Coordinates of C-alpha atoms in Angstrom, one line a residue:
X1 CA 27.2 -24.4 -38.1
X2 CA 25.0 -27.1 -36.1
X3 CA 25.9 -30.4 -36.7
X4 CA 22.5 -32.0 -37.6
X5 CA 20.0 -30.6 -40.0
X6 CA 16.1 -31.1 -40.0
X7 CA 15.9 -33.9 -41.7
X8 CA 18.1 -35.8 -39.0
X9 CA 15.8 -34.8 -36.2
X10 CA 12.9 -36.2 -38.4
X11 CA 14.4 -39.6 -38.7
X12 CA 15.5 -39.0 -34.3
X13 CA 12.1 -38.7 -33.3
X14 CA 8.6 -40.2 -34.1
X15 CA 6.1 -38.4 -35.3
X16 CA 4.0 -38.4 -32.3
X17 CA 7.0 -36.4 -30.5
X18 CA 7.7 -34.1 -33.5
X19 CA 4.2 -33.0 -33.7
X20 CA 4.0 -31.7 -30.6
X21 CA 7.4 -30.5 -30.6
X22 CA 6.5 -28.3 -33.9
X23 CA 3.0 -27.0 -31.9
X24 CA 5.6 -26.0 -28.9
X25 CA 7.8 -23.7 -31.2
X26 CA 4.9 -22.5 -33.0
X27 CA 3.6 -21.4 -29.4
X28 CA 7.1 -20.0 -29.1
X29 CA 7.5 -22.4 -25.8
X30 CA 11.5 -21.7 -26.5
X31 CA 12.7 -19.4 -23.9
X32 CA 15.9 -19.1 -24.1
X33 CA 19.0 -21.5 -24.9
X34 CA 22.8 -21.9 -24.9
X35 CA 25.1 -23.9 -27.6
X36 CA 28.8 -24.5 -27.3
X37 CA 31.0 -23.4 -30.1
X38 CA 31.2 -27.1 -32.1
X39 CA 27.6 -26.9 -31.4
X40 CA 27.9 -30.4 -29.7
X41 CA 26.4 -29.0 -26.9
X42 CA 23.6 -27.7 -26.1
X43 CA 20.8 -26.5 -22.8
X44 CA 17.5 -24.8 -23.2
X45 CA 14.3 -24.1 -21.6
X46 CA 11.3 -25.2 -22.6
X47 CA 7.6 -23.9 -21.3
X48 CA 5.2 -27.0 -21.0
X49 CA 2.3 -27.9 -19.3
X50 CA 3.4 -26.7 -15.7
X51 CA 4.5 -23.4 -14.2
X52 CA 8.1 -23.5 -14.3
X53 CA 9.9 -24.2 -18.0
X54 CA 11.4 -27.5 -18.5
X55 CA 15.6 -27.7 -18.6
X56 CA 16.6 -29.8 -21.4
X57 CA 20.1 -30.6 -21.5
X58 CA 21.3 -32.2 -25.7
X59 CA 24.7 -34.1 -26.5
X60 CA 25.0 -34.3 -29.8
X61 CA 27.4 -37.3 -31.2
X62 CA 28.5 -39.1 -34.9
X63 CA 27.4 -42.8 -35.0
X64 CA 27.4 -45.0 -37.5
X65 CA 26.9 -44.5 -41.0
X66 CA 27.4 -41.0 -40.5
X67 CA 24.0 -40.6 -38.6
X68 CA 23.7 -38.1 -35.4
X69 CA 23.3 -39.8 -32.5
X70 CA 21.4 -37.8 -29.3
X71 CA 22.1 -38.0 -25.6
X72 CA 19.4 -35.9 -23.5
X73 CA 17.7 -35.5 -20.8
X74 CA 14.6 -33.5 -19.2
X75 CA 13.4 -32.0 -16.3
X76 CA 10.0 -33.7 -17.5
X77 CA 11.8 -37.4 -16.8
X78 CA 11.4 -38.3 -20.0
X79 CA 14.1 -38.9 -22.3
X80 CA 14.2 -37.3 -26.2
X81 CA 10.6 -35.9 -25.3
X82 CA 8.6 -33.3 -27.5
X83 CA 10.7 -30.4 -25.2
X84 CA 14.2 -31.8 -26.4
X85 CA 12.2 -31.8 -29.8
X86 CA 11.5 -28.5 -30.1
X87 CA 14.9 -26.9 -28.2
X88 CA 16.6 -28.4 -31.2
X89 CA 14.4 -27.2 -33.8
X90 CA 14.3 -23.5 -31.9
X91 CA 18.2 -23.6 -32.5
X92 CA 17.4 -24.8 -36.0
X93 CA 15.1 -21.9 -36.9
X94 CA 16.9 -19.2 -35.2
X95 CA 20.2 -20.1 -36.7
X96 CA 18.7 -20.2 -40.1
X97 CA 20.3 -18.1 -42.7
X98 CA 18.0 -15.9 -45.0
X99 CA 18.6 -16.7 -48.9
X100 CA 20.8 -14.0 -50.9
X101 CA 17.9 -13.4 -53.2
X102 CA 15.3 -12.6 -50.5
X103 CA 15.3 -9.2 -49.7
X104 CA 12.1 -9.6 -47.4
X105 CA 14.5 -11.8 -45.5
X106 CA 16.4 -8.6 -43.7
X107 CA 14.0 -6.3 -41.5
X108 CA 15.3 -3.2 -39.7
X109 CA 15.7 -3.0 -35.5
X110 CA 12.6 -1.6 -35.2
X111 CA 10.7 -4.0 -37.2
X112 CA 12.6 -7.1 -34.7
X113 CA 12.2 -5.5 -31.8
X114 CA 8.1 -5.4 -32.5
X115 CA 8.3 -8.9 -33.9
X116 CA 9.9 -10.0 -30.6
X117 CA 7.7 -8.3 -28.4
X118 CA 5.0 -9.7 -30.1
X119 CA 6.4 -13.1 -29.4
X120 CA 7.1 -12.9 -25.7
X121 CA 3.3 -11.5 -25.8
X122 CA 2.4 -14.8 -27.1
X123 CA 4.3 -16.4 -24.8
X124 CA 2.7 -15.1 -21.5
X125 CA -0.7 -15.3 -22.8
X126 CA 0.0 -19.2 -23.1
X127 CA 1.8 -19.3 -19.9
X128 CA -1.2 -18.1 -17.8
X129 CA -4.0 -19.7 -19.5
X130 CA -5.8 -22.0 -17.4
X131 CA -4.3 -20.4 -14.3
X132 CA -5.8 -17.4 -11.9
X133 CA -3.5 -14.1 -12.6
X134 CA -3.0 -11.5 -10.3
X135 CA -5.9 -8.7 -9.9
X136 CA -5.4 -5.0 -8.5
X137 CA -7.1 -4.2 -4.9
X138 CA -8.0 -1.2 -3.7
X139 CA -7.3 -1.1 0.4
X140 CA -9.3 2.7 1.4
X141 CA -8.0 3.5 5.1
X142 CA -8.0 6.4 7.2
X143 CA -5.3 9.0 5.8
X144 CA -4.1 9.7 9.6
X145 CA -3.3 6.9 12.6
X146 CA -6.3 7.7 14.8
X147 CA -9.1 9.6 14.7
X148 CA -12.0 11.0 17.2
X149 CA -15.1 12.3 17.5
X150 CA -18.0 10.1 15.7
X151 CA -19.4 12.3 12.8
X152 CA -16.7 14.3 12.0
X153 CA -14.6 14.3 8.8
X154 CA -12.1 12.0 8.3
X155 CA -9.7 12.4 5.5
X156 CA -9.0 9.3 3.9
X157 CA -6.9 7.6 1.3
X158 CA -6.4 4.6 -1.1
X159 CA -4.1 2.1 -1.3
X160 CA -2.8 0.0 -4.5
X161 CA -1.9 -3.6 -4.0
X162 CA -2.0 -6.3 -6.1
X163 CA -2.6 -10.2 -5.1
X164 CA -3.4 -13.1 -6.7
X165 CA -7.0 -14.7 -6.1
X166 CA -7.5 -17.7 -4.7
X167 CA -11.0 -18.5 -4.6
X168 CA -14.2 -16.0 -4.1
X169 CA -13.3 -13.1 -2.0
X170 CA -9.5 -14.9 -0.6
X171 CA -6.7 -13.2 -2.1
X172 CA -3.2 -14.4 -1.7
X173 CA -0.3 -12.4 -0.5
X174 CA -0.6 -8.6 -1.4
X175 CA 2.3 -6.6 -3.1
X176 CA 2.3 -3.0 -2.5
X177 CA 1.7 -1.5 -6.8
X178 CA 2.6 2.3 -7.6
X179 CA -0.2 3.8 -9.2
X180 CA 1.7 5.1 -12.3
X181 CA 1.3 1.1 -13.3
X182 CA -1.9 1.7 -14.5
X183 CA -1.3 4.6 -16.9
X184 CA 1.7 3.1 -18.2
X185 CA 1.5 2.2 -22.1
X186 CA 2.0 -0.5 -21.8
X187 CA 0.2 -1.8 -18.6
X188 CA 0.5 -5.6 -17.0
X189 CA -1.9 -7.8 -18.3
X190 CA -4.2 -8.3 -15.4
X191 CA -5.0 -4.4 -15.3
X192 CA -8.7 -4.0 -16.6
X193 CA -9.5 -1.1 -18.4
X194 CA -11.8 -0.1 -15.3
X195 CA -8.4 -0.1 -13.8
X196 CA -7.0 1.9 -16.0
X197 CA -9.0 4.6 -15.9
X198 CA -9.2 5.0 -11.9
X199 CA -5.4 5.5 -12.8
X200 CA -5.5 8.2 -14.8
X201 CA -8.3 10.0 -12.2
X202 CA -5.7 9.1 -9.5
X203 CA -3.4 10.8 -11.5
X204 CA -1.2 8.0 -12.1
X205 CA 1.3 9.0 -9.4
X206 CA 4.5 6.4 -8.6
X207 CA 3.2 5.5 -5.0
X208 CA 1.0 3.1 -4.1
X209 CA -0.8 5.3 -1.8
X210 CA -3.0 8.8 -2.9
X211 CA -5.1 10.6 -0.3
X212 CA -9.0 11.4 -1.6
X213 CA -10.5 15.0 -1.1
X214 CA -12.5 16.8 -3.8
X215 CA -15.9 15.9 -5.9
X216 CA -13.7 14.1 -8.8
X217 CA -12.5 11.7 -6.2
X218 CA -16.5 10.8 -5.1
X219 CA -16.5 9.7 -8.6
X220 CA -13.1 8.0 -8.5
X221 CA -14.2 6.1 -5.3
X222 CA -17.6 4.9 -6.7
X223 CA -15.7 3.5 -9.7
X224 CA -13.4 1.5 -7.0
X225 CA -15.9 0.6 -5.6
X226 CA -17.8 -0.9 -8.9
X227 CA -15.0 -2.7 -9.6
X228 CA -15.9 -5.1 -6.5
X229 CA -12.2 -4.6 -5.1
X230 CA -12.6 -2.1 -2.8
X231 CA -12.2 -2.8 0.6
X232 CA -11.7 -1.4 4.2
X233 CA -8.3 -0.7 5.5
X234 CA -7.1 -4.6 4.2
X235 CA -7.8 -6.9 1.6
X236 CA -9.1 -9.3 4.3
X237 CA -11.6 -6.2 5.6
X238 CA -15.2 -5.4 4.9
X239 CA -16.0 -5.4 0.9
X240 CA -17.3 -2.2 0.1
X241 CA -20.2 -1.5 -2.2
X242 CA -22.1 1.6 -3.2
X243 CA -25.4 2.4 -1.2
X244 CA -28.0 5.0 -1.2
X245 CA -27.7 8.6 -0.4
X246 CA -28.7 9.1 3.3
X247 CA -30.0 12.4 5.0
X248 CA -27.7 13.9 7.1
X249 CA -27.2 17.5 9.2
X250 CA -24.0 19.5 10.2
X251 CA -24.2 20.3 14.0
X252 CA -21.7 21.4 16.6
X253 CA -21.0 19.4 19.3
X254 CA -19.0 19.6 22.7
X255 CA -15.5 17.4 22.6
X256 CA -14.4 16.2 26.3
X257 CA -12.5 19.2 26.4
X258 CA -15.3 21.5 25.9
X259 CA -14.5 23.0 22.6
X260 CA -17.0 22.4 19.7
X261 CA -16.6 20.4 16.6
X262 CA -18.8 20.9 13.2
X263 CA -20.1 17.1 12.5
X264 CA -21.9 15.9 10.3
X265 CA -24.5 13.3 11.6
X266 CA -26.5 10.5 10.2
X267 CA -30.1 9.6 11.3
X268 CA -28.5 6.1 12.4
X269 CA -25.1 6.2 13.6
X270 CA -22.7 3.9 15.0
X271 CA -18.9 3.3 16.5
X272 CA -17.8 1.8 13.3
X273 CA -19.5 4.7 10.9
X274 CA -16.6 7.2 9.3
X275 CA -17.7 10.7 7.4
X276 CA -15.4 11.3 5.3
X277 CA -15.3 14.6 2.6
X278 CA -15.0 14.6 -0.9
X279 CA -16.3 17.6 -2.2
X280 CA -19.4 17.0 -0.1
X281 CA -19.9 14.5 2.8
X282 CA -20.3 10.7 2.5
X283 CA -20.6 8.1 4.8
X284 CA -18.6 4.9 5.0
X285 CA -19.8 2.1 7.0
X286 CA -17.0 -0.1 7.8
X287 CA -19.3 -3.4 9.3
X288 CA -21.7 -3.5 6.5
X289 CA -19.5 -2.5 3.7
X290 CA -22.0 -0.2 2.8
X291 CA -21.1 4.0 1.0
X292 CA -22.6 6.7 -0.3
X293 CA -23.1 10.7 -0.2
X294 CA -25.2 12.3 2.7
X295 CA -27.7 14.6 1.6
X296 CA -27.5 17.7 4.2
X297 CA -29.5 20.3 2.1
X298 CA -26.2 22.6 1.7
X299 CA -24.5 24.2 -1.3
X300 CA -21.5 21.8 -2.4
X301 CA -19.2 24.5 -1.7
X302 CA -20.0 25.6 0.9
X303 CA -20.2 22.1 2.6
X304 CA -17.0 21.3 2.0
X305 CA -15.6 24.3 3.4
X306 CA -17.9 23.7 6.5
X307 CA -16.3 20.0 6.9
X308 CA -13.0 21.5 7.4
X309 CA -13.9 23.8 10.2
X310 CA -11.3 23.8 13.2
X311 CA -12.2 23.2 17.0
X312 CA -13.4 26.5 18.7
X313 CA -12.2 26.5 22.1
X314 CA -14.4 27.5 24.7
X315 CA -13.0 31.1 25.4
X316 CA -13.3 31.8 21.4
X317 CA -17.2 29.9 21.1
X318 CA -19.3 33.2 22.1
X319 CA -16.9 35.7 19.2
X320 CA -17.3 33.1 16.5
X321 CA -20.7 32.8 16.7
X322 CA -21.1 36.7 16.2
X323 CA -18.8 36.9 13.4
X324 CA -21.1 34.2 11.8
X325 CA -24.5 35.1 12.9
X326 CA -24.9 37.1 9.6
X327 CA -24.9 33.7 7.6
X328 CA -27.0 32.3 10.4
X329 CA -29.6 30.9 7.7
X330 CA -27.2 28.9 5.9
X331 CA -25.0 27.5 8.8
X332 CA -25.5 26.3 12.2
X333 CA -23.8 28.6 14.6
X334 CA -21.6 27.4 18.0
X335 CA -23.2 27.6 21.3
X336 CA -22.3 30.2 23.8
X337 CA -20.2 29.6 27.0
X338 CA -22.0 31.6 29.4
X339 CA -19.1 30.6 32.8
X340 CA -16.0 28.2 33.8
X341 CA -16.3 26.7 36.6
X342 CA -14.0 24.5 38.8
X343 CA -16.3 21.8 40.5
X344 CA -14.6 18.9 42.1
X345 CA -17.3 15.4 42.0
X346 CA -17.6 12.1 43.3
X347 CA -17.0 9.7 40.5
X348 CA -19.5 7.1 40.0
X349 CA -18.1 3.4 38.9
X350 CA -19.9 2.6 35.4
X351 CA -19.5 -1.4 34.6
X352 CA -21.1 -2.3 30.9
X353 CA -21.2 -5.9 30.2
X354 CA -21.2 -7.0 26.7
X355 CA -20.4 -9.8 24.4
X356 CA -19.2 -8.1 20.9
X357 CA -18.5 -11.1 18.1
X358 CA -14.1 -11.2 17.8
X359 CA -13.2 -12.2 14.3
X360 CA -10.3 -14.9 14.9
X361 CA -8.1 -15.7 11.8
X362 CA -5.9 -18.8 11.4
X363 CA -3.4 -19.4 8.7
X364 CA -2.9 -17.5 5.6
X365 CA -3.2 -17.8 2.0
X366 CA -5.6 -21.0 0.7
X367 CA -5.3 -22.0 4.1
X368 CA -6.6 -19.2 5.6
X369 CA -10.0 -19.7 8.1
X370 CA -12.0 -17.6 9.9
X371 CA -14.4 -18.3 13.0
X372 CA -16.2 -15.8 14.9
X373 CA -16.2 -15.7 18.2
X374 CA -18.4 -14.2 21.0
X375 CA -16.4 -12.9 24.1
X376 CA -18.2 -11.8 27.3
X377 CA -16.4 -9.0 28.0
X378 CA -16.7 -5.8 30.8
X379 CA -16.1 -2.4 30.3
X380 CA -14.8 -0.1 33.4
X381 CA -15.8 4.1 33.3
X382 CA -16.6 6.5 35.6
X383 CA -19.5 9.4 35.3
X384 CA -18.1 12.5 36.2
X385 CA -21.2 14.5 36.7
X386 CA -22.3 13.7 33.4
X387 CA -19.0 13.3 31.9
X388 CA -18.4 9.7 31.3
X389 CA -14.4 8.4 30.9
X390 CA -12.9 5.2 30.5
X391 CA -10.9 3.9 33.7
X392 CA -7.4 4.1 31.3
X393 CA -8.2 7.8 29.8
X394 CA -5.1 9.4 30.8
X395 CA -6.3 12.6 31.7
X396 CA -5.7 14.5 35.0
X397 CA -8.8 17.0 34.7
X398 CA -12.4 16.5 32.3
X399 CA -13.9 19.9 30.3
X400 CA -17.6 19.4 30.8
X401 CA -20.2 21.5 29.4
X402 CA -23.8 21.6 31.2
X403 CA -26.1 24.2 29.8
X404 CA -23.4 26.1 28.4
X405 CA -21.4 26.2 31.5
X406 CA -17.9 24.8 31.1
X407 CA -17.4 22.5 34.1
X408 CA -13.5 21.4 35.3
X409 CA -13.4 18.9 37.1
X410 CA -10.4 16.8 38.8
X411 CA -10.2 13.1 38.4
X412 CA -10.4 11.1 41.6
X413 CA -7.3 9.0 40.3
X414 CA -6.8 7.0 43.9
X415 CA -10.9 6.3 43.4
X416 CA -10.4 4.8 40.6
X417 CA -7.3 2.5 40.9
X418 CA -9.4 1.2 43.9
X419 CA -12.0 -0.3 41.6
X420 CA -9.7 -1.2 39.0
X421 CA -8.1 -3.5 41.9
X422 CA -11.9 -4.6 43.2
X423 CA -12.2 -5.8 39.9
X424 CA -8.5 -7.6 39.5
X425 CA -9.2 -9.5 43.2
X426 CA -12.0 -11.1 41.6
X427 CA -10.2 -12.3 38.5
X428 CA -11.0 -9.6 35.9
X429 CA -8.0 -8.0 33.6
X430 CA -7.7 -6.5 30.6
X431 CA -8.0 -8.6 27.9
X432 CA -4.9 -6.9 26.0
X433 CA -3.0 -7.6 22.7
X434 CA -2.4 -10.8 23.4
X435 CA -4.3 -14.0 23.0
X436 CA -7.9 -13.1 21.6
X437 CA -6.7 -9.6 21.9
X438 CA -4.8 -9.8 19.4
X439 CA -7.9 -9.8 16.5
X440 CA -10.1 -7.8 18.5
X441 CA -10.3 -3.8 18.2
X442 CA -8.3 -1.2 20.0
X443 CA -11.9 -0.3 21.8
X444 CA -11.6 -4.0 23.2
X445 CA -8.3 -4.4 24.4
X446 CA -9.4 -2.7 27.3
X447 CA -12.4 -4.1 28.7
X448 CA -11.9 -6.7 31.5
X449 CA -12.2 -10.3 31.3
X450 CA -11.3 -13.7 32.9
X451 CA -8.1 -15.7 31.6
X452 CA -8.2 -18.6 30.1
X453 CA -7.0 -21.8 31.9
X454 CA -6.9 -25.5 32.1
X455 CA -9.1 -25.8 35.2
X456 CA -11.4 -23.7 34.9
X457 CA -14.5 -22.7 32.7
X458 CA -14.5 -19.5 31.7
X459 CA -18.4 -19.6 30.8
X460 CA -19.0 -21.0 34.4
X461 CA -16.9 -17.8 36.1
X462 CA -19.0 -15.1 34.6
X463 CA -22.7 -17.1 35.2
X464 CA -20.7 -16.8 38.9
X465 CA -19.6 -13.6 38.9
X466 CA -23.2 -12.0 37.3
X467 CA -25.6 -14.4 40.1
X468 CA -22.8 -12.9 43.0
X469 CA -21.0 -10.5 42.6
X470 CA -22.6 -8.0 39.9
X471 CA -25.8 -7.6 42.6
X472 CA -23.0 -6.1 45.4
X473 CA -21.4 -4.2 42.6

């Protein structure tokens, strides 16, 4: 039995403190607390105003006249506040016996159980108001590490993360979220019902990560995408938004090994456009953001199949296209090989000089900042009779085709080095992982620039280098 009743705590406290100490219980701000045996004792937490409950610590003590007497003290600084208030008339209320004539008084486990969860319902709801919860992201990145060959489809998948919002488009730190979350019954309060149905079409499987194929997932990805969550292969990538069917057209084309690839091409393509299928083709462009089907004039199912046509090497191109030549109005057929021949070339040095825009990012969090940056930058390949490589392709030999002849041709490997070296004796290397490198694209890493020193001005090398040296080049 506690050793103070109600009333005493009424005459403790004045009515300014017990007020607020009654709306705290009635919140059910009490979340949990601990009293010795005499009952002398007693520590508690208390939710309040900030994030983190309050710890209120209670000695409880006979003075004169047989009145209690109260030593306390609070994590808010603020001795016998409105939290020691309230921890005392928690205890008070839950220790409460019901009267032996009530017979409502007594409820069954099931009954408690709801009446508790109802409660700690309560309690999170007052907890997070006024404060920016946690929202679920949808991160859609290429279901394989690398891919090739602009125009053709890349398989793709979606990742579940959640992070709380800072401001307009930051997001904190993400937390990987298995997808079964959003089916669950009984689902965390900041999944939408938008949220919960891309669940259940996801299938509500317990990974964070689901790969898309098929026409339901078209629909499942527009529906991420409405959601204004969806973004390209992280939460700090391109936003992505729905768009307007485009016109498209399934071709073959020759790989730099000379076998053919069905692709499916846009009107206006670009390095940083991926096809993707789901049940037909769409196109995803990953520097505006924008998606949507492409239109190619093609039966659905057939399409699809058509999108998941293998490489035909050149010995197998000329047989393939007979077996298929009886469906030759519906599909587009491989071209013919007529010959291979073994041709050995004289490389011809390509330099491209450029100046793509490098996204540099500082910090992280609320203190994250981004600044764009332009980087003159020079790009090294060699023209192989047509075929064009990059000076750090590692291959010994280039497939070629040239009206439908397939072409071999050896790379000139000491050639090359030579004007890799012409180009490091006048200050040019690779501007790697490092340094700027490290926020620019794989594509980048490997075009040449000048380093970055104290003395000199990087600006004032290149105006040097394009008045001298690009004209003997």
């Amino acid at each position: 039995m506690l050793p103070f009743s109600r009333n005493d705590l009424e005459k403790l406290f004045p009515d300014s403190v017990w007020t607020k100490a009654e709306d705290l219980v009635a919140k059910g701000a009490l979340v949990d607390v601990n009293v010795e045996r005499d009952g002398r004792s007693i520590t508690g937490r208390v939710r309040g105003q900030r994030r983190t409950p309050y710890l209120t610590r209670v000695k409880i003590a006979n003075g004169r006249g047989g009145r209690v007497r109260l030593s306390s003290t609070c994590t808010c600084f603020v001795s016998d506040c409105e939290h020691v208030a309230a921890m005392l008339l928690g205890v008070l209320e839950r220790s409460a016996a019901p009267a032996a004539d009530d017979v409502t008084s007594t409820i069954d486990q099931e009954l408690e159980t709801w009446v508790r969860h109802v409660g700690q319902a309560v309690r999170d709801l007052a907890s997070r108001a006024g404060e920016a919860g946690d929202s679920i992201l949808y991160v859609l990145e290429p279901a394989q590490r690398s891919w090739s060959d602009l125009g053709l489809a890349q398989p793709v998948a979606v990742s579940l993360v959640r992070a709380k919002k800072l401001r307009e488009g930051i997001y904190g730190r993400e937390h990987p979220l298995a997808i079964a979350n959003l089916v669950a019954e009984d689902p965390p309060s900041f999944v939408t019902l938008d949220d919960q149905v891309i669940g259940r079409l996801l299938g509500g499987v317990p990974s964070p990560l689901r790969r898309l194929g098929g026409s339901a997932d078209a629909e499942t990805l527009s529906r991420m995408i409405a959601t204004g969550r969806c973004f390209w292969r992280s939460v700090r990538g391109t936003r992505l938004h729905r768009s307007e069917a485009r016109p498209g057209r399934l071709v073959w084309r020759f790989d730099g090994e000379g076998r053919q690839r069905l692709l499916c091409e846009l009107d206006e393509m670009h390095e940083e456009m991926v096809i993707t299928s789901l049940g037909g083709p769409w196109y995803i462009d990953t520097r505006s953001g924008a998606c949507g089907p492409i239109e190619t004039g093609t039966p659905p199912r057939l399409v699809s199949l058509l999108l998941r046509a293998p490489a035909v090497p050149p010995a197998a191109a000329t047989l393939v296209r007979q077996k298929l030549a009886a469906h030759a109005d519906r599909i587009p057929l491989p071209e013919p090989l007529r010959r291979r021949e073994r041709v050995d070339v004289t490389p011809t040095p390509l330099l491209h000089l450029h100046c793509p825009t490098i996204t540099v990012v500082r910090g992280s969090g609320w203190k994250r900042e981004e600044e764009d940056v332009v980087v003159p930058l020079a790009r090294l390949a060699f023209d192989y009779a047509g075929a064009v490589v990059h000076w750090h392709d590692r291959r010994t030999e280039i497939n070629h085709v040239v009206d439908n002849r397939l072409l071999v041709i050896p790379r000139s490997s000491v050639f090359e080095m030579q004007m890799v070296e012409r180009l490091n004796a006048m200050g040019l290397q690779p501007l790697g992982p490092v340094g700027l490198g490290r926020f620019a694209p794989e594509q980048l890493r490997q075009d040449f620039t000048f380093e970055e020193d104290e003395d000199d001005d990087v600006s004032l090398r290149w105006v040097e280098f394009n008045h001298h040296e690009v004209p003997r080049l």
